[in-house]
Every structure is written in C-alpha cells, then in structure tokens.
Amino acid sequence: MTTNMAPEFFIGREQEFALVEQLLQEVREARRLLLLNAPGGYGKTRLLYELHKQRERIAQTIQQPLLCFKPVDLDDVALRLLSSVIAYLAEQLDPSTCEEYYTEYGKYARLEQQGADTVVLQEHWHQSVDTFVTSYAQAVKDKLALIMLDTFEEAHGSELVPALWGLLERLPNTLVIVAGRQVDREEKSLVDRWGRASIRRHDLAPFSLPEASDYLEQAETGAGLDPEVKEKIYILTEGHPILIALAEYWLRRDMPLDHLVARPLDELRLLSDDDRKRRRKDFEAVLVNKILDLTEIDQALLRMAYLHRQFNDEILQVMLDLTPEQAGAVSAELRQFPFVRPRPGGDYALHDEMRSLVIEHSWPTVDPHELQRHLLARQIIDRYYVPHISDLDQQIKAIRVVEEDRKSLATALNRSGSLGLRKWRLEADRLYYEMELDARAGYAYFAQLFENALGSNNLSRCELLSNTLDEQKEKLK
C-alpha cells in the first residue's frame, strides 16, 4: 500500500486572507466580527488553521504584533461551556498574566464542588470572568488578537451563544471569526447587539476551475493528469474542495474512477445545473465508497464515522482488537488521508462532511440493519468509557484528599477542574451512545448525570446534557 502523506500545500483564499488582514487593522478603532459561512467540505476549518499557521506572515503584512489563538472547535462538546472556552484561551496566554484569573476560578470551582448557593456561585463566577477580561486586556495592550470559533452550528441556539457574545464584546483589539454552516443565522442578533458596521458576513465559495487545477497540479498526481481530466474532476465535484481532494487521493493510490472516462468533456460542459448536481451526487457516492476497497483500514474509517464523538489510538485498539503497535500503524495511515484531521489531546476525526457521507453511503451497504453499529456502541461504552470515567473519578477524589494538606489550593483545584472537564466530556459521549443503543438505559443515565449537574448548580452542563438528549430524541419514540 502506498503511504505518501496528504498534501500540505494551501490553495487560493487570497480574498479571505485580505479580508482578515483588513479587519484586523480596524479592531483598535471598533469591534469587528467576521461570519464565515459555507456548506460542509468547503474548507472552513482548513482556512482557520492556515490563518493560525501563517500568523507571523499576517503580522508582518499588517505591521503589528499579532496574538493568534488556535481555533476553538465547538464540535468538541467539552468546549461548549463558557468556562471551557475561557480556559482554552487562558492556556495560550502567558501564565503570569493569568495568575489572578486562575486564583479566582479556583475559588469558584471549590464552591461549586461544595454545592454552594446559586447566588454565591454566580457572584464568584462573574468575578472570575472579570479577572480573565482584565488579564486578557493586559496581554493584548500592545498587539492585536485573532480568536476563531469553528463548527459554530453545533452551538447554535444554545445558552453558550449569548454568553460568548457577552464575553467577546469585552475583549479589546480582537477580531473574532465565527465559521460554520448557516452562521448567517447569527447575523441579525449580532447586528442588533453590536451594530451593522461591526459585523461582516462572507460566504466561502467552492474552488474555481483555475483553483481546482492548481490544487491538482500541486498534488502528487498533478504532473500526470491530463488537463481534460482535471476539468472533469472540477465539473463532477462542482468545485467542492473535499471531493476534489478525495478524487486526487484515490488517483494517487492508482484506484480507477470510471466516471472520469464514462462521458466526454464536451458533454459534461453542457450539463444543466440540475444534471450537474445529480452527477456530483453519483460521483460523491463512488468517491466515498472507495474506502470499502481499502481492506487494511476500511473498518477503522467506518468506525471513525460512527464513533465520531472522539477517536484515538486506544479506541482503535478496543474496537479492532489491535496491539498498541498495530493501532499506531493504522493510526499513521489514517492521518495521511485528506479527510482526517487532528484534534486536541492526540485525538483525530473524520472531516464532518466526510463523516456524513460515510454514514449516508457506506454504512448502509455494510450494515443494512444497524446490528454492527449497535454492537460498536455497546463495546465502546463497556470497554472504553466506563473504565475511563471510573479512573478519572478516582483521580479527582485523590486530589480532593491531597488538597487539604497543601497551601496552594489553586493548583490542586485547577488540576481537579481539568480532570473534571475530561470526565464530563466522556460522560456526555457515553450518554450519546447509551441513547444510540437503548433509549431507556440512556434516559436513566441522563437522569443520573442531570441530577449531579443540578446538585452542583451547573446549569450550563444541564443544558448541554439536554442538548445531547435532543440529538437522540428519535430514539425515545
């Protein structure tokens, strides 16, 4: 099997870079927020990470120091709490700048653990947010900042959204980019809140023919592709970047794509818009189902699509009964695909559009009655989530015992909070799969988690649990 790495180059998007650079130069005078709107697979996430990668070049272009935060991926349920977003940003600031914030948040966390009164908790929560804003302002007083929120559709309509706007509007010298599908839904409320001049909406376009040709030219197969084949790929994908990347990848692995020779180019050029859409859908299914020909890793790709809440080498071991060495080898192969992206903490995931396509086209072929998927849900609950949740619970309890003997309670509480966040993420994911498997057992687990969150006055977590339940509401019928 060929093991060439996925392309590292970046094509086009000059207009988007110029727009970001322009808005950055305006943030000292007025608040600026950019809504980056596009369907799945158009390259929103790739653009955000490229902005972060090129942050030094951008700083040189605008001739001002720039603090560019790593994108906040709201596909991660653990980041759909305001406290998590603040912690994520604080981790990327100079620790000495945030000492007061960590102290104040430590006080709040301890009160939450003790089940303090809601009014007292709210008072300490607002104080911790105020200290973060002060710390942030100190960190960016002589520079500009760029905060990027990705996959924002996952937070749409939640309690997090107004809380985020309330925080972001207090952060000086900062351009905020909000990327996702249908983020235009946020436009009216933001205009009402911040004013028309502060909000810019930009619809990300698919690749043009020159951009698609440029991508294919720079890819490994590019030198061997006839210009006519490149144009056929462009027409059959309608310039959809992830499908172009997928077509190039299969060609690089010497996998034939019959659609590229089935119709002459002149005929494809004359297709109506409706016919092009139908042809794209057919080509899409062919591209996605090619994973079923990759016998060495097809099972891993299928499981990544279904077990999408999180995926890592340990889950590979559990799901495919692999040794650590075997899982590492499969993982290395998976990370070469253009539709697999890294996530924080060593996890990795299918691009959300690719995940949807595999669920739509591939899983019904291999598992028409969903029996395999139900077995996977049971396995990942019993063999991964249950032991990990138990282990984190023991670690958190051990820290609470040790902290009584320490003078630096803030350090212990910060570690406890970090472990607690990881435990919460695992619990939310387990709830999702419990509902997938058995609605009654899932609802019972939801009631347990909801009672625990309510007992500590964590209303944001209660809402996130309710949202997870809503995702699976069809299972309750």
Tab-separated table of C-alpha atoms in Angstrom:
chain	number	residue	atom	x	y	z
A	1	MET	CA	0.000	0.000	0.000
A	2	THR	CA	1.258	3.465	-0.892
A	3	THR	CA	1.990	5.602	2.151
A	4	ASN	CA	2.510	9.084	0.717
A	5	MET	CA	1.451	11.884	3.002
A	6	ALA	CA	-1.597	14.012	2.219
A	7	PRO	CA	-0.808	17.342	0.508
A	8	GLU	CA	0.418	20.081	2.837
A	9	PHE	CA	0.003	22.972	0.402
A	10	PHE	CA	-2.781	25.527	0.569
A	11	ILE	CA	-4.659	26.770	-2.486
A	12	GLY	CA	-6.416	30.071	-3.089
A	13	ARG	CA	-8.404	32.023	-0.477
A	14	GLU	CA	-6.422	35.206	-1.189
A	15	GLN	CA	-9.660	37.193	-0.848
A	16	GLU	CA	-10.292	35.753	2.614
A	17	PHE	CA	-6.747	36.474	3.822
A	18	ALA	CA	-7.010	40.049	2.559
A	19	LEU	CA	-10.344	40.489	4.341
A	20	VAL	CA	-8.943	39.184	7.648
A	21	GLU	CA	-5.916	41.471	7.359
A	22	GLN	CA	-8.183	44.451	6.648
A	23	LEU	CA	-10.460	43.745	9.612
A	24	LEU	CA	-7.505	43.216	11.958
A	25	GLN	CA	-6.310	46.718	11.164
A	26	GLU	CA	-9.723	48.110	12.137
A	27	VAL	CA	-10.159	46.473	15.563
A	28	ARG	CA	-8.342	49.147	17.555
A	29	GLU	CA	-10.976	51.641	16.428
A	30	ALA	CA	-14.104	49.486	16.544
A	31	ARG	CA	-15.336	45.972	17.293
A	32	ARG	CA	-15.127	43.550	14.341
A	33	LEU	CA	-16.645	40.070	13.891
A	34	LEU	CA	-16.481	38.024	10.692
A	35	LEU	CA	-19.121	35.379	9.944
A	36	LEU	CA	-17.514	32.785	7.651
A	37	ASN	CA	-20.399	30.894	6.090
A	38	ALA	CA	-20.217	27.788	3.865
A	39	PRO	CA	-21.575	24.246	3.450
A	40	GLY	CA	-19.572	21.319	4.798
A	41	GLY	CA	-16.375	20.437	2.978
A	42	TYR	CA	-15.673	23.912	1.566
A	43	GLY	CA	-12.505	24.351	3.600
A	44	LYS	CA	-13.615	26.494	6.551
A	45	THR	CA	-11.585	24.549	9.110
A	46	ARG	CA	-8.580	24.350	6.797
A	47	LEU	CA	-8.720	28.125	6.302
A	48	LEU	CA	-8.814	28.787	10.065
A	49	TYR	CA	-5.820	26.549	10.694
A	50	GLU	CA	-3.978	28.136	7.779
A	51	LEU	CA	-4.608	31.572	9.274
A	52	HIS	CA	-3.082	30.314	12.516
A	53	LYS	CA	-0.171	28.736	10.654
A	54	GLN	CA	0.551	31.974	8.772
A	55	ARG	CA	0.093	34.241	11.797
A	56	GLU	CA	3.655	35.577	11.626
A	57	ARG	CA	3.294	36.473	7.946
A	58	ILE	CA	-0.038	38.183	8.682
A	59	ALA	CA	1.611	40.187	11.480
A	60	GLN	CA	4.283	41.310	9.028
A	61	THR	CA	1.666	42.284	6.455
A	62	ILE	CA	-0.348	44.422	8.864
A	63	GLN	CA	2.878	45.624	10.529
A	64	GLN	CA	1.587	44.984	14.042
A	65	PRO	CA	2.226	42.263	16.629
A	66	LEU	CA	-0.489	39.591	16.491
A	67	LEU	CA	-1.704	37.084	19.087
A	68	CYS	CA	-3.492	34.395	17.083
A	69	PHE	CA	-5.287	31.754	19.162
A	70	LYS	CA	-5.741	28.196	17.940
A	71	PRO	CA	-9.277	27.643	16.582
A	72	VAL	CA	-11.926	26.756	19.165
A	73	ASP	CA	-13.588	23.623	17.743
A	74	LEU	CA	-17.178	23.591	19.004
A	75	ASP	CA	-17.620	20.105	17.592
A	76	ASP	CA	-15.979	19.128	20.894
A	77	VAL	CA	-18.759	19.002	23.498
A	78	ALA	CA	-16.252	19.884	26.237
A	79	LEU	CA	-15.742	23.305	24.628
A	80	ARG	CA	-19.440	24.167	24.596
A	81	LEU	CA	-19.206	25.709	28.052
A	82	LEU	CA	-18.104	29.313	28.532
A	83	SER	CA	-15.723	28.244	31.305
A	84	SER	CA	-14.072	25.809	28.866
A	85	VAL	CA	-13.666	28.456	26.170
A	86	ILE	CA	-12.105	30.858	28.682
A	87	ALA	CA	-9.753	28.129	29.960
A	88	TYR	CA	-8.781	27.269	26.352
A	89	LEU	CA	-7.865	30.895	25.644
A	90	ALA	CA	-6.133	31.379	29.002
A	91	GLU	CA	-3.870	28.364	28.349
A	92	GLN	CA	-2.477	30.199	25.309
A	93	LEU	CA	-1.623	33.367	27.251
A	94	ASP	CA	1.475	33.959	29.339
A	95	PRO	CA	0.771	32.097	32.637
A	96	SER	CA	1.996	35.041	34.689
A	97	THR	CA	-0.683	37.213	33.057
A	98	CYS	CA	-3.461	34.891	34.217
A	99	GLU	CA	-2.443	34.228	37.828
A	100	GLU	CA	-5.300	36.294	39.260
A	101	TYR	CA	-7.811	34.598	36.950
A	102	TYR	CA	-6.654	31.117	37.992
A	103	THR	CA	-6.928	32.101	41.650
A	104	GLU	CA	-10.460	33.450	41.237
A	105	TYR	CA	-11.595	30.499	39.144
A	106	GLY	CA	-10.109	28.134	41.730
A	107	LYS	CA	-12.322	29.737	44.383
A	108	TYR	CA	-15.364	29.335	42.157
A	109	ALA	CA	-14.525	25.682	41.362
A	110	ARG	CA	-14.170	24.840	45.041
A	111	LEU	CA	-17.532	26.422	45.879
A	112	GLU	CA	-19.132	24.506	43.009
A	113	GLN	CA	-17.706	21.247	44.348
A	114	GLN	CA	-19.176	22.054	47.742
A	115	GLY	CA	-22.640	22.708	46.268
A	116	ALA	CA	-22.709	26.370	47.269
A	117	ASP	CA	-25.795	28.565	46.899
A	118	THR	CA	-26.553	29.681	43.310
A	119	VAL	CA	-26.290	33.385	44.167
A	120	VAL	CA	-22.869	32.905	45.755
A	121	LEU	CA	-21.698	30.814	42.817
A	122	GLN	CA	-22.847	33.403	40.294
A	123	GLU	CA	-21.060	36.163	42.177
A	124	HIS	CA	-17.752	34.234	42.138
A	125	TRP	CA	-18.269	33.164	38.524
A	126	HIS	CA	-18.691	36.755	37.333
A	127	GLN	CA	-15.646	37.752	39.355
A	128	SER	CA	-13.542	35.063	37.670
A	129	VAL	CA	-14.740	36.231	34.227
A	130	ASP	CA	-13.919	39.841	35.132
A	131	THR	CA	-10.376	38.855	36.125
A	132	PHE	CA	-9.946	36.947	32.848
A	133	VAL	CA	-11.034	40.002	30.846
A	134	THR	CA	-8.554	42.136	32.802
A	135	SER	CA	-5.775	39.597	32.213
A	136	TYR	CA	-6.641	39.398	28.517
A	137	ALA	CA	-6.621	43.181	28.121
A	138	GLN	CA	-3.165	43.293	29.711
A	139	ALA	CA	-1.925	40.577	27.333
A	140	VAL	CA	-3.080	42.402	24.162
A	141	LYS	CA	-2.494	46.018	25.170
A	142	ASP	CA	0.364	46.368	22.664
A	143	LYS	CA	-0.869	43.965	19.998
A	144	LEU	CA	-3.871	42.732	18.027
A	145	ALA	CA	-5.591	39.387	18.603
A	146	LEU	CA	-7.477	36.874	16.485
A	147	ILE	CA	-9.992	34.447	18.022
A	148	MET	CA	-11.554	31.816	15.720
A	149	LEU	CA	-14.642	29.729	16.538
A	150	ASP	CA	-15.117	26.675	14.308
A	151	THR	CA	-18.123	24.395	13.651
A	152	PHE	CA	-20.371	27.035	15.199
A	153	GLU	CA	-23.553	25.284	14.074
A	154	GLU	CA	-23.010	22.867	16.980
A	155	ALA	CA	-23.593	25.725	19.440
A	156	HIS	CA	-26.428	27.467	17.580
A	157	GLY	CA	-29.434	28.146	19.793
A	158	SER	CA	-27.637	27.108	22.981
A	159	GLU	CA	-27.051	29.056	26.183
A	160	LEU	CA	-23.378	29.315	25.196
A	161	VAL	CA	-24.026	31.712	22.306
A	162	PRO	CA	-25.263	34.820	24.192
A	163	ALA	CA	-22.680	34.129	26.908
A	164	LEU	CA	-19.946	34.068	24.250
A	165	TRP	CA	-21.112	37.339	22.709
A	166	GLY	CA	-21.128	38.879	26.182
A	167	LEU	CA	-17.519	37.791	26.738
A	168	LEU	CA	-16.173	38.613	23.271
A	169	GLU	CA	-17.584	42.124	23.223
A	170	ARG	CA	-15.417	42.907	26.277
A	171	LEU	CA	-12.128	41.751	24.703
A	172	PRO	CA	-10.167	44.675	23.220
A	173	ASN	CA	-8.116	44.770	19.999
A	174	THR	CA	-9.633	41.467	18.885
A	175	LEU	CA	-11.049	40.224	15.608
A	176	VAL	CA	-13.434	37.285	16.048
A	177	ILE	CA	-14.078	34.835	13.197
A	178	VAL	CA	-17.150	32.613	13.514
A	179	ALA	CA	-17.077	29.759	10.974
A	180	GLY	CA	-19.721	27.161	10.255
A	181	ARG	CA	-22.691	26.068	8.237
A	182	GLN	CA	-25.514	28.612	8.208
A	183	VAL	CA	-23.742	31.009	10.568
A	184	ASP	CA	-25.772	33.691	8.796
A	185	ARG	CA	-28.470	32.694	11.319
A	186	GLU	CA	-26.446	34.619	13.903
A	187	GLU	CA	-26.207	37.774	11.797
A	188	LYS	CA	-29.395	39.576	12.819
A	189	SER	CA	-28.914	39.127	16.567
A	190	LEU	CA	-25.281	40.236	16.293
A	191	VAL	CA	-26.195	43.312	14.256
A	192	ASP	CA	-28.844	44.194	16.844
A	193	ARG	CA	-26.267	43.753	19.613
A	194	TRP	CA	-23.054	45.166	18.094
A	195	GLY	CA	-24.295	47.305	15.181
A	196	ARG	CA	-24.202	46.746	11.423
A	197	ALA	CA	-20.727	48.240	10.998
A	198	SER	CA	-19.171	45.710	13.384
A	199	ILE	CA	-20.406	42.583	11.585
A	200	ARG	CA	-19.146	41.253	8.267
A	201	ARG	CA	-20.544	38.160	6.602
A	202	HIS	CA	-18.518	36.296	3.994
A	203	ASP	CA	-19.786	33.274	2.060
A	204	LEU	CA	-16.908	30.945	1.235
A	205	ALA	CA	-17.106	29.870	-2.404
A	206	PRO	CA	-16.195	26.479	-3.894
A	207	PHE	CA	-12.973	26.242	-5.889
A	208	SER	CA	-12.937	27.868	-9.283
A	209	LEU	CA	-11.623	25.823	-12.220
A	210	PRO	CA	-8.179	27.510	-12.005
A	211	GLU	CA	-8.049	26.800	-8.231
A	212	ALA	CA	-9.092	23.171	-8.710
A	213	SER	CA	-6.474	22.773	-11.447
A	214	ASP	CA	-3.875	24.434	-9.222
A	215	TYR	CA	-4.706	22.017	-6.387
A	216	LEU	CA	-4.413	19.004	-8.677
A	217	GLU	CA	-1.215	20.374	-10.224
A	218	GLN	CA	0.475	20.754	-6.845
A	219	ALA	CA	-0.748	17.374	-5.600
A	220	GLU	CA	1.425	14.362	-6.245
A	221	THR	CA	-0.690	13.131	-9.170
A	222	GLY	CA	-0.856	16.589	-10.758
A	223	ALA	CA	2.017	16.197	-13.200
A	224	GLY	CA	0.442	13.033	-14.576
A	225	LEU	CA	-3.108	14.340	-15.018
A	226	ASP	CA	-4.336	15.487	-18.392
A	227	PRO	CA	-5.972	18.978	-18.323
A	228	GLU	CA	-9.157	17.353	-19.585
A	229	VAL	CA	-9.232	15.002	-16.575
A	230	LYS	CA	-8.716	17.957	-14.233
A	231	GLU	CA	-11.686	19.768	-15.741
A	232	LYS	CA	-13.816	16.627	-15.493
A	233	ILE	CA	-12.973	16.362	-11.793
A	234	TYR	CA	-13.917	20.019	-11.356
A	235	ILE	CA	-17.274	19.566	-13.116
A	236	LEU	CA	-18.164	16.297	-11.371
A	237	THR	CA	-17.364	17.748	-7.932
A	238	GLU	CA	-18.788	21.222	-8.687
A	239	GLY	CA	-15.587	22.645	-7.222
A	240	HIS	CA	-16.257	21.057	-3.804
A	241	PRO	CA	-12.751	21.098	-2.198
A	242	ILE	CA	-13.075	17.941	-0.095
A	243	LEU	CA	-14.360	15.925	-3.079
A	244	ILE	CA	-11.536	17.223	-5.286
A	245	ALA	CA	-9.052	16.182	-2.594
A	246	LEU	CA	-10.715	12.772	-2.343
A	247	ALA	CA	-10.648	12.218	-6.115
A	248	GLU	CA	-6.972	13.169	-6.237
A	249	TYR	CA	-6.208	10.847	-3.328
A	250	TRP	CA	-7.744	7.787	-4.966
A	251	LEU	CA	-5.980	8.542	-8.242
A	252	ARG	CA	-2.719	8.832	-6.311
A	253	ARG	CA	-3.366	5.319	-4.961
A	254	ASP	CA	-3.963	4.023	-8.520
A	255	MET	CA	-7.663	3.421	-7.888
A	256	PRO	CA	-9.603	3.937	-11.134
A	257	LEU	CA	-12.516	6.380	-11.219
A	258	ASP	CA	-14.731	5.233	-14.088
A	259	HIS	CA	-16.780	8.433	-14.001
A	260	LEU	CA	-13.751	10.289	-15.378
A	261	VAL	CA	-13.827	8.302	-18.628
A	262	ALA	CA	-17.530	7.454	-18.923
A	263	ARG	CA	-18.534	10.778	-20.529
A	264	PRO	CA	-16.633	13.094	-22.879
A	265	LEU	CA	-15.688	16.529	-21.566
A	266	ASP	CA	-17.829	18.379	-24.119
A	267	GLU	CA	-20.895	16.517	-22.881
A	268	LEU	CA	-20.115	17.328	-19.236
A	269	ARG	CA	-19.647	21.012	-20.082
A	270	LEU	CA	-23.182	21.169	-21.485
A	271	LEU	CA	-24.902	19.642	-18.450
A	272	SER	CA	-27.704	21.689	-16.910
A	273	ASP	CA	-27.365	22.785	-13.276
A	274	ASP	CA	-29.752	20.036	-12.163
A	275	ASP	CA	-27.858	17.389	-14.139
A	276	ARG	CA	-24.571	18.580	-12.647
A	277	LYS	CA	-25.974	18.200	-9.169
A	278	ARG	CA	-27.146	14.662	-9.947
A	279	ARG	CA	-23.775	13.757	-11.442
A	280	ARG	CA	-21.995	15.224	-8.399
A	281	LYS	CA	-24.147	13.106	-6.078
A	282	ASP	CA	-23.321	9.957	-8.053
A	283	PHE	CA	-19.607	10.799	-8.135
A	284	GLU	CA	-19.688	11.600	-4.424
A	285	ALA	CA	-21.042	8.125	-3.626
A	286	VAL	CA	-18.337	6.494	-5.754
A	287	LEU	CA	-15.584	8.513	-4.056
A	288	VAL	CA	-16.824	7.749	-0.543
A	289	ASN	CA	-17.405	4.046	-1.130
A	290	LYS	CA	-13.840	3.650	-2.352
A	291	ILE	CA	-12.938	3.300	1.325
A	292	LEU	CA	-14.572	-0.122	1.189
A	293	ASP	CA	-11.800	-1.206	-1.199
A	294	LEU	CA	-9.104	-0.371	1.369
A	295	THR	CA	-9.267	-3.690	3.163
A	296	GLU	CA	-6.486	-2.848	5.636
A	297	ILE	CA	-8.129	0.230	7.115
A	298	ASP	CA	-11.732	0.290	5.869
A	299	GLN	CA	-13.022	-0.930	9.225
A	300	ALA	CA	-11.171	1.847	11.027
A	301	LEU	CA	-12.648	4.501	8.698
A	302	LEU	CA	-16.154	3.120	9.158
A	303	ARG	CA	-15.746	3.203	12.928
A	304	MET	CA	-14.392	6.754	12.832
A	305	ALA	CA	-17.565	7.833	11.048
A	306	TYR	CA	-19.880	6.157	13.557
A	307	LEU	CA	-17.852	6.712	16.749
A	308	HIS	CA	-17.384	10.365	15.928
A	309	ARG	CA	-17.606	11.849	19.416
A	310	GLN	CA	-13.898	11.148	19.866
A	311	PHE	CA	-11.395	8.777	18.306
A	312	ASN	CA	-7.814	7.890	19.191
A	313	ASP	CA	-5.317	5.038	19.151
A	314	GLU	CA	-6.749	3.446	22.294
A	315	ILE	CA	-10.234	3.343	20.758
A	316	LEU	CA	-8.674	1.724	17.684
A	317	GLN	CA	-7.187	-0.957	19.919
A	318	VAL	CA	-10.514	-1.597	21.645
A	319	MET	CA	-12.674	-1.550	18.521
A	320	LEU	CA	-10.422	-3.661	16.282
A	321	ASP	CA	-8.673	-5.797	18.932
A	322	LEU	CA	-5.255	-4.474	17.934
A	323	THR	CA	-1.981	-4.321	19.833
A	324	PRO	CA	-0.640	-0.814	20.600
A	325	GLU	CA	1.907	-1.246	17.798
A	326	GLN	CA	-0.762	-2.299	15.280
A	327	ALA	CA	-3.024	0.574	16.329
A	328	GLY	CA	-0.133	3.008	15.889
A	329	ALA	CA	0.495	1.740	12.362
A	330	VAL	CA	-3.184	2.037	11.400
A	331	SER	CA	-3.327	5.486	13.010
A	332	ALA	CA	-0.326	6.643	10.959
A	333	GLU	CA	-2.095	5.500	7.794
A	334	LEU	CA	-5.378	7.177	8.753
A	335	ARG	CA	-3.679	10.518	9.367
A	336	GLN	CA	-2.465	10.554	5.749
A	337	PHE	CA	-5.984	10.888	4.383
A	338	PRO	CA	-7.014	14.405	3.316
A	339	PHE	CA	-10.342	13.939	5.100
A	340	VAL	CA	-8.850	13.064	8.537
A	341	ARG	CA	-7.979	15.990	10.780
A	342	PRO	CA	-6.172	16.184	14.125
A	343	ARG	CA	-7.961	17.218	17.296
A	344	PRO	CA	-6.625	18.380	20.674
A	345	GLY	CA	-5.144	15.804	23.027
A	346	GLY	CA	-3.947	13.398	20.344
A	347	ASP	CA	-7.428	12.574	19.032
A	348	TYR	CA	-8.240	12.652	15.353
A	349	ALA	CA	-11.509	12.672	13.422
A	350	LEU	CA	-13.063	12.420	10.013
A	351	HIS	CA	-13.941	15.761	8.497
A	352	ASP	CA	-17.594	16.339	9.406
A	353	GLU	CA	-18.698	16.323	5.752
A	354	MET	CA	-16.836	13.069	5.083
A	355	ARG	CA	-18.398	11.585	8.209
A	356	SER	CA	-21.868	12.457	6.902
A	357	LEU	CA	-21.062	10.954	3.503
A	358	VAL	CA	-19.805	7.672	5.004
A	359	ILE	CA	-22.919	7.403	7.186
A	360	GLU	CA	-25.106	8.103	4.139
A	361	HIS	CA	-23.372	5.937	1.539
A	362	SER	CA	-21.106	3.316	3.151
A	363	TRP	CA	-22.645	2.111	6.419
A	364	PRO	CA	-25.998	1.108	4.824
A	365	THR	CA	-24.022	-1.104	2.432
A	366	VAL	CA	-22.094	-2.999	5.105
A	367	ASP	CA	-24.673	-2.876	7.921
A	368	PRO	CA	-28.202	-2.540	6.477
A	369	HIS	CA	-29.931	-3.471	9.759
A	370	GLU	CA	-27.613	-1.445	12.072
A	371	LEU	CA	-26.647	-4.538	14.057
A	372	GLN	CA	-22.900	-3.859	13.770
A	373	ARG	CA	-23.370	-0.270	14.872
A	374	HIS	CA	-25.315	-1.321	17.964
A	375	LEU	CA	-22.537	-3.764	18.848
A	376	LEU	CA	-19.965	-0.983	18.440
A	377	ALA	CA	-21.934	1.274	20.788
A	378	ARG	CA	-22.039	-1.453	23.451
A	379	GLN	CA	-18.319	-2.193	23.071
A	380	ILE	CA	-17.162	1.395	23.307
A	381	ILE	CA	-19.330	2.026	26.379
A	382	ASP	CA	-18.172	-1.073	28.260
A	383	ARG	CA	-14.536	-1.217	27.168
A	384	TYR	CA	-13.614	2.466	26.871
A	385	TYR	CA	-15.998	4.933	28.519
A	386	VAL	CA	-16.876	3.067	31.732
A	387	PRO	CA	-13.259	2.320	32.796
A	388	HIS	CA	-12.001	5.795	31.818
A	389	ILE	CA	-14.787	7.602	33.674
A	390	SER	CA	-14.112	5.464	36.767
A	391	ASP	CA	-10.374	6.146	36.583
A	392	LEU	CA	-10.871	9.931	36.291
A	393	ASP	CA	-13.327	9.858	39.193
A	394	GLN	CA	-10.692	8.202	41.383
A	395	GLN	CA	-8.042	10.747	40.317
A	396	ILE	CA	-10.355	13.650	41.166
A	397	LYS	CA	-11.173	12.188	44.595
A	398	ALA	CA	-7.472	11.686	45.304
A	399	ILE	CA	-6.758	15.346	44.520
A	400	ARG	CA	-9.516	16.485	46.859
A	401	VAL	CA	-7.945	14.480	49.681
A	402	VAL	CA	-4.442	15.788	48.988
A	403	GLU	CA	-5.517	19.427	48.741
A	404	GLU	CA	-6.321	19.520	52.462
A	405	ASP	CA	-2.581	19.126	53.119
A	406	ARG	CA	-1.473	21.818	50.672
A	407	LYS	CA	-1.260	25.547	50.987
A	408	SER	CA	-1.576	26.074	47.228
A	409	LEU	CA	-5.213	25.065	46.787
A	410	ALA	CA	-5.441	26.845	43.429
A	411	THR	CA	-3.016	24.372	41.838
A	412	ALA	CA	-4.976	21.387	43.147
A	413	LEU	CA	-8.289	22.892	42.085
A	414	ASN	CA	-7.022	23.707	38.614
A	415	ARG	CA	-5.909	20.105	38.132
A	416	SER	CA	-9.191	18.862	39.542
A	417	GLY	CA	-11.047	21.139	37.134
A	418	SER	CA	-9.038	19.854	34.169
A	419	LEU	CA	-9.722	16.233	35.092
A	420	GLY	CA	-13.352	17.074	35.759
A	421	LEU	CA	-13.687	18.541	32.277
A	422	ARG	CA	-12.244	15.396	30.726
A	423	LYS	CA	-14.623	13.269	32.808
A	424	TRP	CA	-17.575	15.417	31.758
A	425	ARG	CA	-16.667	15.026	28.096
A	426	LEU	CA	-16.547	11.234	28.483
A	427	GLU	CA	-19.884	11.210	30.340
A	428	ALA	CA	-21.576	13.293	27.636
A	429	ASP	CA	-20.187	10.990	24.941
A	430	ARG	CA	-21.291	7.902	26.840
A	431	LEU	CA	-24.798	9.371	27.114
A	432	TYR	CA	-24.875	9.812	23.339
A	433	TYR	CA	-24.011	6.141	22.748
A	434	GLU	CA	-26.336	4.886	25.502
A	435	MET	CA	-29.170	6.630	23.674
A	436	GLU	CA	-27.983	5.103	20.393
A	437	LEU	CA	-28.183	1.649	21.938
A	438	ASP	CA	-31.166	1.697	24.304
A	439	ALA	CA	-33.398	4.710	24.909
A	440	ARG	CA	-34.481	3.536	28.405
A	441	ALA	CA	-30.927	2.934	29.633
A	442	GLY	CA	-29.867	6.203	28.020
A	443	TYR	CA	-32.602	8.163	29.735
A	444	ALA	CA	-31.688	6.612	33.093
A	445	TYR	CA	-28.055	7.645	32.600
A	446	PHE	CA	-29.189	11.132	31.571
A	447	ALA	CA	-31.216	11.432	34.796
A	448	GLN	CA	-28.151	10.466	36.852
A	449	LEU	CA	-25.876	12.999	35.138
A	450	PHE	CA	-28.537	15.722	35.207
A	451	GLU	CA	-29.073	15.267	38.940
A	452	ASN	CA	-25.314	15.521	39.560
A	453	ALA	CA	-25.047	18.705	37.474
A	454	LEU	CA	-28.103	20.229	39.118
A	455	GLY	CA	-26.759	19.347	42.566
A	456	SER	CA	-23.645	21.450	41.888
A	457	ASN	CA	-25.717	24.279	40.360
A	458	ASN	CA	-24.036	23.741	36.994
A	459	LEU	CA	-26.915	24.892	34.795
A	460	SER	CA	-24.756	25.145	31.663
A	461	ARG	CA	-23.906	21.467	31.968
A	462	CYS	CA	-27.584	20.681	32.486
A	463	GLU	CA	-28.345	22.401	29.200
A	464	LEU	CA	-25.597	20.520	27.370
A	465	LEU	CA	-26.967	17.238	28.679
A	466	SER	CA	-30.424	18.216	27.457
A	467	ASN	CA	-28.974	19.064	24.039
A	468	THR	CA	-27.290	15.656	23.841
A	469	LEU	CA	-30.623	14.061	24.689
A	470	ASP	CA	-32.307	16.134	21.970
A	471	GLU	CA	-29.785	14.871	19.396
A	472	GLN	CA	-31.138	11.388	20.028
A	473	LYS	CA	-34.804	12.286	20.593
A	474	GLU	CA	-35.948	9.986	17.786
A	475	LYS	CA	-34.695	7.083	19.902
A	476	LEU	CA	-37.290	7.905	22.547
A	477	LYS	CA	-40.218	7.360	20.186
